[in-house]
Coordinates of C-alpha atoms in Angstrom, one line a residue:
M22 CA -8.4 -1.4 33.4
A23 CA -5.9 -0.6 30.6
E24 CA -5.4 3.1 29.8
R25 CA -7.1 4.3 26.7
V26 CA -4.8 5.7 24.0
K27 CA -5.7 8.2 21.3
T28 CA -4.9 7.0 17.8
H29 CA -1.8 8.5 16.3
A30 CA 0.7 7.7 13.6
P31 CA 3.8 9.1 11.8
Y32 CA 1.6 9.5 8.6
N33 CA -1.7 11.0 7.5
F34 CA -3.7 11.1 4.4
V35 CA -4.7 13.4 1.5
P36 CA -8.4 12.5 0.9
F37 CA -9.3 10.8 -2.4
S38 CA -11.2 13.5 -4.4
N39 CA -14.8 13.1 -5.3
K40 CA -14.0 14.9 -8.5
V41 CA -12.1 13.4 -11.5
L42 CA -10.7 15.6 -14.2
L43 CA -10.8 14.0 -17.6
R44 CA -8.2 15.6 -19.9
Y45 CA -9.2 13.8 -23.1
D46 CA -12.5 12.3 -24.3
S47 CA -10.9 9.5 -26.3
P48 CA -7.5 8.1 -27.2
D49 CA -7.8 9.7 -30.7
Q50 CA -7.3 13.1 -29.1
L51 CA -4.0 12.1 -27.5
P52 CA -0.9 13.7 -29.2
P53 CA 0.9 11.1 -31.3
H54 CA 4.4 10.1 -30.5
N55 CA 5.7 10.0 -34.1
V56 CA 5.2 13.7 -34.7
W57 CA 6.8 16.7 -33.1
N58 CA 4.0 19.2 -32.8
S59 CA 5.3 22.8 -32.9
E60 CA 2.1 24.0 -31.2
L61 CA 2.8 21.9 -28.2
K62 CA 5.6 21.9 -25.6
S63 CA 8.7 19.7 -25.8
G64 CA 11.9 20.1 -23.9
E65 CA 13.9 19.5 -20.7
I66 CA 13.5 20.3 -17.0
H67 CA 16.8 20.3 -15.1
V68 CA 16.2 19.6 -11.4
T69 CA 18.2 19.5 -8.2
L70 CA 17.2 17.3 -5.3
R71 CA 18.9 18.3 -2.0
A72 CA 18.5 16.1 1.1
E73 CA 17.4 18.1 4.1
T74 CA 17.6 15.1 6.4
P75 CA 19.7 11.9 5.8
V76 CA 18.4 9.9 2.8
L77 CA 18.5 6.3 1.7
V78 CA 17.3 4.9 -1.6
S79 CA 18.1 1.2 -1.1
D80 CA 19.9 -1.0 -3.7
G81 CA 18.0 -4.0 -2.3
Q82 CA 21.1 -6.2 -2.4
E83 CA 21.2 -7.2 1.3
K84 CA 18.5 -8.6 3.5
Y85 CA 19.4 -7.0 6.8
H86 CA 21.4 -4.0 5.6
A87 CA 20.2 -1.2 3.3
R88 CA 22.7 0.8 1.3
F89 CA 22.3 3.6 -1.2
V90 CA 21.9 2.5 -4.8
K91 CA 24.9 3.1 -7.1
G92 CA 25.2 3.4 -10.9
A93 CA 27.4 1.3 -13.1
D94 CA 30.3 3.7 -12.5
G95 CA 30.0 3.4 -8.7
T96 CA 28.3 6.8 -8.2
Y97 CA 25.4 7.2 -5.9
Q98 CA 22.2 7.9 -7.7
I99 CA 18.4 8.1 -7.3
P100 CA 16.8 6.0 -10.0
G101 CA 14.5 7.8 -12.4
S102 CA 11.8 5.2 -11.6
T103 CA 11.8 6.4 -8.0
V104 CA 11.3 10.0 -9.0
R105 CA 8.7 9.0 -11.6
G106 CA 6.7 7.1 -8.9
L107 CA 6.8 10.2 -6.7
L108 CA 5.6 12.4 -9.5
R109 CA 2.8 10.1 -10.4
Q110 CA 1.4 10.0 -6.9
T111 CA 1.5 13.7 -6.7
M112 CA -0.1 14.1 -10.1
Q113 CA -3.0 11.8 -8.9
I114 CA -3.8 14.5 -6.3
L115 CA -2.9 17.8 -8.1
G116 CA -4.4 16.4 -11.3
F117 CA -7.6 15.0 -9.8
G118 CA -6.9 11.5 -11.2
L119 CA -9.0 8.4 -11.1
I120 CA -8.0 5.9 -8.5
R121 CA -7.8 2.5 -10.3
A122 CA -8.3 -0.7 -8.3
C123 CA -5.3 -3.1 -8.7
E124 CA -3.2 -0.2 -10.2
D125 CA -3.4 2.7 -7.8
L126 CA -5.1 0.7 -5.0
E127 CA -4.7 -3.0 -4.2
D128 CA -8.3 -4.3 -4.1
Y129 CA -8.7 -7.1 -1.6
Q130 CA -10.3 -8.0 1.7
I131 CA -8.3 -7.1 4.8
Y132 CA -7.9 -10.1 7.1
F133 CA -8.2 -10.0 10.8
R134 CA -8.5 -12.1 13.9
D135 CA -10.0 -10.4 17.0
M136 CA -10.3 -12.3 20.2
A137 CA -9.0 -9.7 22.7
S138 CA -10.4 -6.2 21.9
A139 CA -11.5 -4.3 25.0
K140 CA -15.2 -3.9 25.6
E141 CA -15.2 -0.1 25.0
S142 CA -12.5 -0.1 22.3
S143 CA -13.1 0.5 18.6
G144 CA -12.6 -3.2 17.9
A145 CA -15.4 -4.4 20.2
A146 CA -17.9 -4.8 17.4
L147 CA -15.4 -6.7 15.3
K148 CA -14.7 -9.1 18.2
E149 CA -18.4 -9.9 18.2
Y150 CA -18.5 -10.3 14.5
Y151 CA -15.4 -12.6 14.5
Q152 CA -16.9 -14.8 17.2
A153 CA -20.2 -15.0 15.3
V154 CA -18.6 -16.0 12.0
M155 CA -16.4 -18.6 13.7
K156 CA -19.4 -19.8 15.9
M157 CA -17.3 -19.8 19.0
K158 CA -18.6 -22.2 21.6
T159 CA -17.4 -23.5 25.0
E160 CA -17.3 -27.3 25.2
K161 CA -15.7 -30.0 27.4
V162 CA -13.2 -32.5 26.0
N163 CA -11.7 -35.1 28.2
G164 CA -13.0 -33.2 31.2
K165 CA -11.5 -29.8 30.2
S166 CA -13.3 -26.7 29.0
R167 CA -12.1 -24.9 25.9
M168 CA -13.3 -22.5 23.2
V169 CA -14.0 -24.2 19.9
P170 CA -14.8 -22.5 16.6
E171 CA -17.6 -24.7 15.4
A172 CA -17.7 -23.2 11.9
V173 CA -14.1 -24.2 11.2
Q174 CA -13.6 -27.3 9.1
S175 CA -10.4 -29.1 8.0
G176 CA -9.2 -30.1 4.6
Y177 CA -6.4 -30.1 2.1
L178 CA -5.7 -27.1 -0.2
H179 CA -4.6 -28.2 -3.7
R180 CA -3.3 -26.4 -6.7
E181 CA -3.9 -27.8 -10.2
N182 CA -3.4 -25.9 -13.5
G183 CA -3.0 -22.7 -11.5
Q184 CA -6.4 -23.1 -9.8
Y185 CA -6.9 -23.7 -6.1
Y186 CA -9.5 -25.9 -4.4
I187 CA -10.1 -27.7 -1.0
L188 CA -11.0 -31.3 -0.4
P189 CA -12.4 -31.8 3.1
T190 CA -11.0 -34.5 5.5
V191 CA -12.9 -37.7 5.9
A192 CA -13.4 -36.8 9.6
P193 CA -13.0 -33.7 11.8
V194 CA -9.5 -32.7 12.8
L195 CA -8.2 -34.2 16.1
R196 CA -6.1 -32.6 18.9
I197 CA -3.3 -34.1 20.8
S198 CA -1.3 -32.5 23.6
R199 CA 2.3 -31.4 22.8
K200 CA 3.2 -33.2 26.0
H201 CA 1.8 -36.5 24.9
A202 CA 4.5 -39.2 25.1
D203 CA 4.0 -40.1 21.4
A204 CA 4.3 -36.5 20.3
E205 CA 7.8 -36.2 21.8
Q206 CA 9.3 -38.3 19.0
F207 CA 8.5 -35.6 16.5
G208 CA 10.2 -32.8 18.5
D209 CA 8.7 -29.4 19.3
T210 CA 9.8 -27.4 16.2
P211 CA 6.8 -25.1 15.4
A212 CA 5.3 -24.3 11.9
R213 CA 5.6 -27.6 10.1
T214 CA 3.7 -30.8 9.0
V215 CA 4.7 -34.5 9.4
P216 CA 3.0 -37.6 7.9
V217 CA 1.8 -39.8 10.8
F218 CA -0.3 -42.9 11.6
Y219 CA -2.7 -42.5 14.6
R220 CA -5.4 -43.9 16.7
D221 CA -8.2 -41.8 18.3
N222 CA -11.2 -42.0 20.6
G223 CA -13.4 -39.8 18.4
Q224 CA -12.4 -36.6 20.2
T225 CA -8.6 -36.6 20.4
A226 CA -5.7 -38.6 19.0
T227 CA -4.6 -41.2 21.5
A228 CA -1.5 -42.6 19.8
L229 CA 0.9 -41.5 17.1
S230 CA 3.5 -43.4 15.1
R231 CA 5.9 -42.6 12.2
K232 CA 5.5 -46.1 10.9
E233 CA 2.4 -47.8 9.6
Q234 CA 0.6 -49.9 12.2
A235 CA -2.1 -52.5 11.6
G236 CA -5.5 -50.9 12.1
W237 CA -4.1 -47.4 12.5
K238 CA -5.3 -44.5 10.4
R239 CA -3.1 -42.4 8.1
G240 CA -3.0 -38.6 8.5
V241 CA -0.8 -35.4 8.8
L242 CA 0.4 -33.9 12.1
L243 CA 0.3 -30.1 12.1
F244 CA 2.5 -28.0 14.3
T245 CA 1.2 -24.5 14.4
G246 CA 3.2 -21.4 15.4
K247 CA 5.2 -21.1 18.6
P248 CA 2.9 -21.7 21.6
V249 CA 2.3 -18.8 23.9
G250 CA 1.3 -19.8 27.4
K251 CA -1.7 -22.0 27.2
V252 CA -2.5 -20.9 23.7
S253 CA -1.8 -23.4 20.9
N254 CA -0.8 -26.0 23.5
S255 CA -2.1 -28.8 21.2
L256 CA -1.0 -30.3 18.0
Y257 CA -3.5 -31.2 15.3
V258 CA -4.0 -34.5 13.5
F259 CA -5.6 -34.1 10.0
P260 CA -7.3 -37.3 8.8
E261 CA -6.9 -38.2 5.1
E262 CA -8.9 -36.2 2.6
D263 CA -12.2 -37.3 1.4
T264 CA -11.6 -38.0 -2.3
T265 CA -15.4 -38.7 -2.9
A266 CA -16.4 -35.2 -1.6
T267 CA -17.1 -32.3 -3.9
A268 CA -14.1 -30.0 -4.2
L269 CA -14.5 -26.4 -2.9
D270 CA -13.1 -24.0 -5.6
I271 CA -11.4 -21.0 -4.2
F272 CA -12.3 -17.7 -5.9
E273 CA -9.4 -15.6 -7.3
E274 CA -10.3 -12.7 -4.9
D275 CA -9.9 -15.0 -1.9
I276 CA -6.5 -16.2 -3.2
L277 CA -5.4 -12.5 -3.6
S278 CA -6.6 -11.5 -0.2
Y279 CA -4.8 -14.5 1.4
T280 CA -1.6 -13.7 -0.5
V281 CA -1.6 -10.0 0.4
D282 CA -2.2 -10.9 4.1
W283 CA 0.7 -13.4 4.0
E284 CA 3.1 -11.0 2.3
E285 CA 2.3 -8.3 4.8
R286 CA 3.1 -10.7 7.7
R287 CA 6.0 -12.4 6.0
N288 CA 8.8 -10.3 7.6
S289 CA 7.4 -10.7 11.2
L290 CA 6.9 -14.4 10.6
G291 CA 10.4 -14.8 9.2
A292 CA 11.9 -13.7 12.5
Y293 CA 10.9 -17.0 14.1
Y294 CA 9.8 -19.4 11.3
D295 CA 10.2 -20.3 7.7
P296 CA 7.4 -18.1 6.2
A297 CA 6.9 -20.6 3.4
F298 CA 4.9 -22.7 5.9
W299 CA 2.1 -20.3 5.4
S300 CA 2.5 -19.9 1.6
L301 CA 0.1 -21.3 -1.0
P302 CA 1.0 -24.8 -2.3
D303 CA 3.0 -25.1 -5.5
E304 CA 1.5 -26.6 -8.7
G305 CA 0.5 -30.2 -8.2
Q306 CA 1.0 -30.0 -4.4
S307 CA -1.4 -29.8 -1.4
K308 CA -1.2 -28.9 2.3
P309 CA -3.6 -29.3 5.3
V310 CA -5.6 -26.2 6.2
F311 CA -8.4 -25.1 8.4
F312 CA -11.2 -23.3 6.6
V313 CA -14.5 -21.6 7.1
Q314 CA -17.2 -20.7 4.5
H315 CA -18.9 -17.3 5.0
D316 CA -20.8 -14.9 2.8
S317 CA -19.5 -16.4 -0.5
H318 CA -15.9 -16.5 0.7
I319 CA -13.7 -19.3 1.8
Y320 CA -11.1 -18.3 4.4
F321 CA -8.3 -20.7 5.1
G322 CA -5.0 -20.9 7.0
M323 CA -2.7 -22.9 9.3
S324 CA -4.4 -22.0 12.5
R325 CA -7.7 -23.1 13.9
M326 CA -8.4 -19.5 15.0
L327 CA -8.4 -18.3 11.4
R328 CA -7.9 -14.8 10.1
I329 CA -11.0 -13.9 8.2
G330 CA -11.9 -11.0 5.9
Y331 CA -13.9 -7.9 6.6
R332 CA -17.2 -7.7 4.7
F333 CA -16.1 -5.2 2.1
P334 CA -13.0 -4.9 -0.1
L335 CA -10.9 -1.7 0.0
S336 CA -12.3 -0.3 -3.3
H337 CA -15.7 -0.1 -1.6
G338 CA -14.3 2.8 0.4
L339 CA -13.6 5.1 -2.6
P340 CA -15.7 8.2 -3.2
Q341 CA -18.9 7.5 -5.2
R342 CA -17.7 9.4 -8.3
Q343 CA -14.5 7.4 -8.3
R344 CA -16.4 4.1 -8.1
E345 CA -18.8 5.1 -10.9
L346 CA -16.0 5.9 -13.3
A347 CA -14.1 2.8 -12.4
A348 CA -17.1 0.7 -13.2
E349 CA -17.5 2.2 -16.7
Q350 CA -16.1 0.2 -19.6
S351 CA -14.7 3.2 -21.4
L352 CA -11.1 4.3 -21.0
V353 CA -10.8 7.2 -18.5
L354 CA -8.1 9.6 -19.8
D355 CA -7.2 11.7 -16.7
Y356 CA -4.0 13.6 -16.4
P357 CA -1.8 10.7 -15.0
H358 CA -2.9 8.4 -17.8
A359 CA -2.7 10.9 -20.5
V360 CA 0.7 12.4 -19.5
L361 CA 2.5 9.5 -18.0
G362 CA 1.0 6.7 -20.2
Y363 CA -0.9 3.5 -19.6
A364 CA -1.1 -0.1 -20.6
D365 CA -4.6 -1.6 -20.6
P366 CA -5.6 -5.0 -21.9
D367 CA -7.1 -3.5 -25.1
S368 CA -4.8 -0.4 -25.6
A369 CA -1.6 1.3 -24.5
Y370 CA -0.1 4.8 -24.7
R371 CA 3.6 5.6 -24.1
S372 CA 4.5 8.3 -21.6
R373 CA 5.2 11.8 -22.9
V374 CA 7.5 12.3 -19.9
S375 CA 10.9 10.6 -19.4
V376 CA 12.6 10.8 -16.0
G377 CA 16.4 10.2 -16.0
D378 CA 18.5 9.0 -13.1
F379 CA 19.5 11.7 -10.6
R380 CA 23.3 11.5 -9.9
L381 CA 25.1 12.7 -6.8
T382 CA 26.8 16.0 -7.4
A383 CA 27.7 17.1 -3.8
G384 CA 27.9 15.5 -0.4
G385 CA 27.3 11.8 -0.3
T386 CA 28.9 10.9 3.0
E387 CA 27.6 7.6 4.2
L388 CA 26.6 7.8 7.9
P389 CA 27.2 5.0 10.4
G390 CA 24.6 2.2 10.3
V391 CA 21.4 2.7 12.3
R392 CA 19.5 -0.4 13.3
T393 CA 15.8 -0.1 13.3
V394 CA 12.5 -1.8 12.4
L395 CA 10.7 -0.7 9.2
G396 CA 7.4 -2.4 9.9
G397 CA 5.3 -0.3 7.5
P398 CA 1.7 0.7 8.3
K399 CA -1.0 -1.6 7.0
A400 CA -4.5 -1.0 5.9
S401 CA -5.6 -3.6 8.6
F402 CA -5.2 -0.7 11.0
Y403 CA -8.7 0.7 10.2
S404 CA -8.6 3.3 12.9
G405 CA -5.9 5.0 10.8
Y406 CA -6.9 4.1 7.3
A407 CA -10.7 4.5 7.4
A408 CA -12.4 7.9 8.1
D409 CA -14.6 8.7 11.0
G410 CA -13.6 5.8 13.1
K411 CA -15.4 3.3 10.9
H412 CA -14.1 -0.1 9.9
Y413 CA -14.4 -2.3 6.7
N414 CA -17.5 -4.1 8.0
E415 CA -19.5 -0.9 7.7
E416 CA -21.1 -0.3 4.4
D417 CA -20.5 3.5 4.4
F418 CA -16.8 3.4 5.4
Q419 CA -14.6 5.7 3.4
L420 CA -10.9 5.2 2.8
R421 CA -8.9 8.2 4.1
G422 CA -6.9 8.6 0.9
H423 CA -3.3 8.9 -0.3
K424 CA -0.8 8.2 2.5
F425 CA 2.0 10.6 3.3
Y426 CA 4.5 10.6 6.2
W427 CA 4.8 13.7 8.2
L428 CA 8.0 15.8 7.6
K429 CA 10.4 16.1 10.5
E430 CA 13.2 18.5 11.2
T431 CA 15.6 15.8 12.1
A432 CA 15.8 12.0 11.5
K433 CA 15.9 9.6 14.4
A434 CA 15.2 5.9 13.9
A435 CA 13.6 3.8 16.6
A436 CA 15.8 0.9 17.8
P437 CA 14.3 -2.7 17.8
A438 CA 13.0 -4.0 21.1
T439 CA 15.0 -7.2 20.6
D440 CA 18.6 -8.3 20.0
N441 CA 17.4 -10.8 17.3
E442 CA 19.4 -9.8 14.2
K443 CA 16.5 -11.1 12.0
V444 CA 14.2 -8.5 13.4
G445 CA 14.9 -5.1 11.8
I446 CA 17.4 -3.8 9.4
T447 CA 20.5 -1.6 9.5
L448 CA 20.2 1.6 7.5
H449 CA 23.2 3.2 5.9
P450 CA 21.9 6.6 4.7
L451 CA 23.8 9.4 3.1
D452 CA 24.1 12.6 5.2
K453 CA 21.9 15.6 4.8
G454 CA 23.2 18.0 2.2
S455 CA 23.7 15.2 -0.3
T456 CA 22.7 16.7 -3.6
F457 CA 21.5 15.0 -6.8
Q458 CA 20.8 16.4 -10.2
G459 CA 18.9 15.0 -13.1
I460 CA 16.8 15.8 -16.2
I461 CA 13.1 15.3 -16.8
R462 CA 12.3 15.4 -20.6
Y463 CA 8.8 16.1 -21.9
R464 CA 7.3 15.9 -25.4
N465 CA 4.1 17.2 -27.0
L466 CA 2.5 18.5 -23.8
H467 CA -0.2 21.1 -23.8
P468 CA 0.7 24.2 -21.7
D469 CA -1.7 23.1 -18.9
E470 CA -0.1 19.6 -18.9
L471 CA 3.4 21.2 -18.6
G472 CA 2.1 23.4 -15.8
L473 CA 0.8 20.4 -13.9
L474 CA 4.1 18.5 -14.4
L475 CA 6.1 21.5 -13.1
W476 CA 3.8 21.8 -10.1
C477 CA 4.2 18.2 -9.3
I478 CA 8.0 18.6 -9.4
R479 CA 8.3 21.8 -7.4
L480 CA 5.0 22.0 -5.4
D481 CA 4.7 25.4 -3.7
P482 CA 7.5 27.5 -2.1
G483 CA 8.3 26.0 1.3
C484 CA 7.2 22.5 0.4
F485 CA 9.3 19.4 0.3
H486 CA 9.1 15.9 -1.2
S487 CA 10.1 12.8 0.7
L488 CA 11.6 9.6 -0.7
G489 CA 13.5 6.5 0.2
M490 CA 13.5 4.4 3.4
G491 CA 13.0 5.6 6.9
K492 CA 10.3 8.2 6.2
P493 CA 8.4 7.4 9.4
Y494 CA 11.5 8.5 11.3
G495 CA 12.2 11.7 9.3
Y496 CA 14.6 10.4 6.7
G497 CA 14.4 11.5 3.1
R498 CA 13.1 15.0 3.3
I499 CA 14.0 16.5 -0.1
A500 CA 14.1 20.1 -1.2
V501 CA 13.5 20.4 -5.0
T502 CA 14.8 23.2 -7.2
I503 CA 14.0 23.7 -10.9
D504 CA 17.4 24.9 -12.3
R505 CA 16.5 25.2 -16.0
L506 CA 13.5 25.0 -18.2
V507 CA 14.5 24.3 -21.8
E508 CA 12.0 24.4 -24.6
W509 CA 12.8 22.8 -28.0
D510 CA 11.7 24.2 -31.3
P511 CA 11.2 21.1 -33.6
S512 CA 11.7 23.2 -36.7
T513 CA 15.3 24.0 -35.7
L514 CA 16.2 21.0 -33.5
Y515 CA 18.0 19.1 -36.3
T516 CA 19.6 22.1 -38.0
A517 CA 23.1 23.2 -37.4
A518 CA 21.9 25.8 -34.9
G519 CA 19.8 23.2 -33.1
L520 CA 22.7 20.7 -32.8
T521 CA 24.8 23.4 -31.0
G522 CA 22.0 24.4 -28.6
G523 CA 18.7 25.1 -30.2
G524 CA 16.8 25.1 -26.9
V525 CA 15.2 28.3 -25.7
E526 CA 15.2 29.2 -22.0
P527 CA 13.0 31.9 -20.4
K528 CA 14.7 35.1 -19.1
N529 CA 12.8 34.8 -15.8
L530 CA 12.7 31.1 -14.9
E531 CA 10.6 31.5 -11.8
Q532 CA 8.0 33.6 -13.6
A533 CA 7.8 31.1 -16.5
V534 CA 7.3 28.2 -14.1
E535 CA 4.6 30.2 -12.2
T536 CA 2.9 31.1 -15.5
Y537 CA 2.7 27.4 -16.6
I538 CA 1.4 26.3 -13.2
R539 CA -1.3 29.1 -13.3
T540 CA -2.3 27.9 -16.8
Y541 CA -3.0 24.5 -15.4
D542 CA -4.8 26.0 -12.4
N543 CA -7.0 28.1 -14.6
Y544 CA -7.8 25.2 -16.8
A545 CA -8.6 22.7 -14.0
A546 CA -10.6 25.3 -12.0
A547 CA -12.8 26.0 -15.0
A548 CA -13.2 22.3 -15.9
L549 CA -14.2 21.4 -12.3
H550 CA -16.5 24.4 -11.9
I551 CA -14.5 25.7 -8.9
K552 CA -15.9 29.1 -7.7
K553 CA -13.5 29.9 -4.9
P554 CA -12.0 32.4 -4.4
K555 CA -14.4 34.7 -6.3
K556 CA -11.8 36.9 -7.9
N557 CA -9.4 34.2 -8.9
P558 CA -10.9 30.6 -8.7
S559 CA -8.2 28.1 -7.9
V560 CA -7.9 24.4 -7.3
R561 CA -5.9 25.4 -4.2
S562 CA -9.2 26.1 -2.6
R563 CA -10.0 22.4 -2.6
D564 CA -9.4 20.6 0.8
E565 CA -7.4 17.8 -0.8
I566 CA -4.9 20.3 -2.3
Q567 CA -4.7 22.3 0.9
D568 CA -4.1 19.0 2.8
L569 CA -1.3 18.0 0.4
L570 CA 0.5 21.3 0.6
Y571 CA 0.2 21.3 4.4
L572 CA 1.6 17.8 4.7
R573 CA 4.5 18.7 2.4
S574 CA 5.4 22.0 4.2
T575 CA 4.8 21.3 7.9
L576 CA 7.6 19.9 10.2
R577 CA 6.2 18.0 13.2
S578 CA 7.7 16.2 16.1
G579 CA 6.6 14.4 19.3
S580 CA 4.6 11.3 20.1
E581 CA 1.7 12.4 18.0
V582 CA 3.6 11.6 14.9
E583 CA 5.1 8.4 16.0
Y584 CA 3.9 4.8 15.8
M585 CA 1.8 3.5 18.6
A586 CA 3.2 0.7 20.8
L587 CA 1.8 -2.8 20.0
T588 CA 0.0 -2.9 23.4
D589 CA -1.8 0.3 22.5
F590 CA -3.7 -1.0 19.5
K591 CA -6.4 -3.0 21.3
N592 CA -7.1 0.0 23.6
C593 CA -7.0 2.8 21.1
I594 CA -9.9 5.2 21.0
G595 CA -11.1 7.5 18.3
A596 CA -9.9 7.7 14.7
L597 CA -6.7 9.2 13.5
P598 CA -7.3 13.0 13.2
S599 CA -7.5 14.2 9.6
V600 CA -5.1 16.7 8.1
Q601 CA -8.1 19.1 7.7
E602 CA -8.7 18.9 11.5
L603 CA -5.0 19.5 12.2
R604 CA -4.2 22.3 9.9
P605 CA -5.2 25.9 10.5
K606 CA -7.9 27.4 8.3
A607 CA -6.2 28.0 4.9
E608 CA -6.0 31.5 3.5
E609 CA -7.0 32.3 0.0
P610 CA -4.4 31.2 -2.6
P611 CA -2.0 34.1 -3.5
A612 CA -2.5 35.9 -6.8
P613 CA -0.2 34.6 -9.5
T614 CA 3.0 36.4 -10.2
A615 CA 2.2 36.4 -13.9
K616 CA -1.1 36.3 -15.8
P617 CA -1.0 33.5 -18.4
P618 CA -3.1 33.3 -21.5
M619 CA -6.4 31.5 -21.1
P620 CA -6.4 28.0 -22.5
P621 CA -8.7 27.2 -25.5
K622 CA -12.3 26.4 -24.5
K623 CA -13.2 22.8 -24.8
K624 CA -15.8 20.7 -23.2
R625 CA -14.4 18.5 -20.4
L626 CA -16.1 15.9 -18.4
W627 CA -15.7 15.5 -14.6

C-alpha cells in the first residue's frame, strides 16, 4: 500500500474576506481628474526596492532562458506595471476589495480525469463521480476485455463566425490496433490526424488505406498522445460527420473552461508534442473530437477518456457577501476600483496613482544560469486551493483566497528530473543586494486613500514583498523602503517657487507615514464596525490581515514549503493547513506612533 502524504506546498492563502468596504456610493462622488483639489492629497512617493534574495523579472524574449528586463538605455529595471500589479493585489486585501469574476478571478470549471485515486484518498469520491459521468463499463471486443466509457460520443468540432458546434459522426468511432499491418503505413507519430479510407466489422476497423477504394468508407484516423504501456494502445477511426444531424452548440463557458485547461497544460504537452493538436479549430475549420453531454455542459477533447468539469465554477467558492455584491447590477466602488481605476462596459475611471519604472541603482550582477521547472500551481489541485479538504463538486466548497508564496531565507531552484531541454527553463537572476528606485505619483487622494496606498507599499516593519520568477524556490524577496513623501500644493505648483521645488516633505517621514496609515485604519475599522481591540479598534485584528502580515514576514524552509512529488498527489491526505492554523496567536496591534485626525463622518456600505 502506498504511503500517505500530508498535503504541503510552497504557497498558502490569505482568505477572501466576507466583508467588502465600499469607499464611494456612486461614480459622481469620485474626485475628477481635470481639477487639482487643494483639500485632497497629491504628490510623489519615492521608493527603494532591495532584493534580499536573487531576483528575476523576465523580459520574455527567450523561450527556454529568462533574463532580467532592460530599459531602452540597457539598464536593468522593474517595470511599473509589475509593481502596480503587486500593489493592486495587496490593496484587494488591506482595502477589503470586491473579488470580481473574470477580472480578479478567472471564472471557469476546473477539468479533471480521475481513474487512479486510491480508495482512502481525498480523490476517491471524484473517481466514482468521473466513472459515473463517463458510464464506465467492461465489455469484450474481439475476445478481449476492456473498459469503455459508454457516455462518450464522437463528432467533429466546427468553428463558424466565432461560434463553436459539434456534428456527430454517422456511426460510432472504431478502434484499430497500432500494430495492425495497415496502420504501419501511417507511422507511429502521436498527436495527429490523417484522412483515411477504411473497412470495419461493426466493432473495429479491419483495413485502412490512404487511397480511395471501391466500397470503402471515408474517415479520419486519430493518433492520441504517446502510448504508455497498454494504455492508448489503439488508434481511432472517426467515420464521416452526420450532416443531417442537429448541431450541438457549445456554450461560451465550456469554451472558456476548455481553453484555460489547455493553456495550463500547454507547456507540459509541448515537451513531447505540438500543443496545437489540442487547440480549438480556427475559423472555418473542424477537427474530430470525443465528447460527452452532462448537466447542461458539453465536454470534449482528443482522448476517449475525456477530462470533464467539476460541478461548480470557481466563483461559487467565494464568500456569500462577495457573491451577493458581484451579482448586483450597480457599480461597486471599493478602494482598488476607486483608487487604481476601472474600465467597465458602461463606464470607466482613470487611476489616481501612477507607478513609474524602477531602475537599478546598485548591484545588478547577473548570476550563472540555473535550470529549473516553473510548473506553477493550478486550481485543479483542490486539496490546496479549496478549504477544509473539499473539492469543487461539493456545493459548500470555499476557495482559500489570495495565493502567496512563502518567503525563504535563501533561494534554491529544483533541477528538472529530465535532460530534455524543452522541459524547464534556465533562470538568469540578478544577485541579492540589487537595488532599484522609482517614483509612485498620486493625485487627489483622500487621507485614508493615501494611507492605504502607503500601507500597500510598505506593509508593516519586518515585512517583505516578493516579485518576479522563481518565488516557489525563494527568489524575489524584496525589502521596501519609502525614502521620501512629497506633497504638492496645487496653488503654488506652477509658480516660480513651485517650478524650483514646491513640494513639501514632512520633518519626520516615518511618523507621517504611520499617521496616514492609521488614518486609513481608523476609517476602515469604523466603516466595517470592527470592535477589536476595545481601546483602539483596528483592521489588523481581522484574520485575513494577520494572515497577510504573517505570510509577508515569516521565513520558512524544509519540505513543508516545497512542492509535492507527482507520485504523492493521488495519495495525499488532508487539506493544506491554513495560515491561521500555522501562525501563532496574534497579539493586539501596537498603538500608533502618532494620533491622526479623525476622518469626516460619512455613511459607508459594507
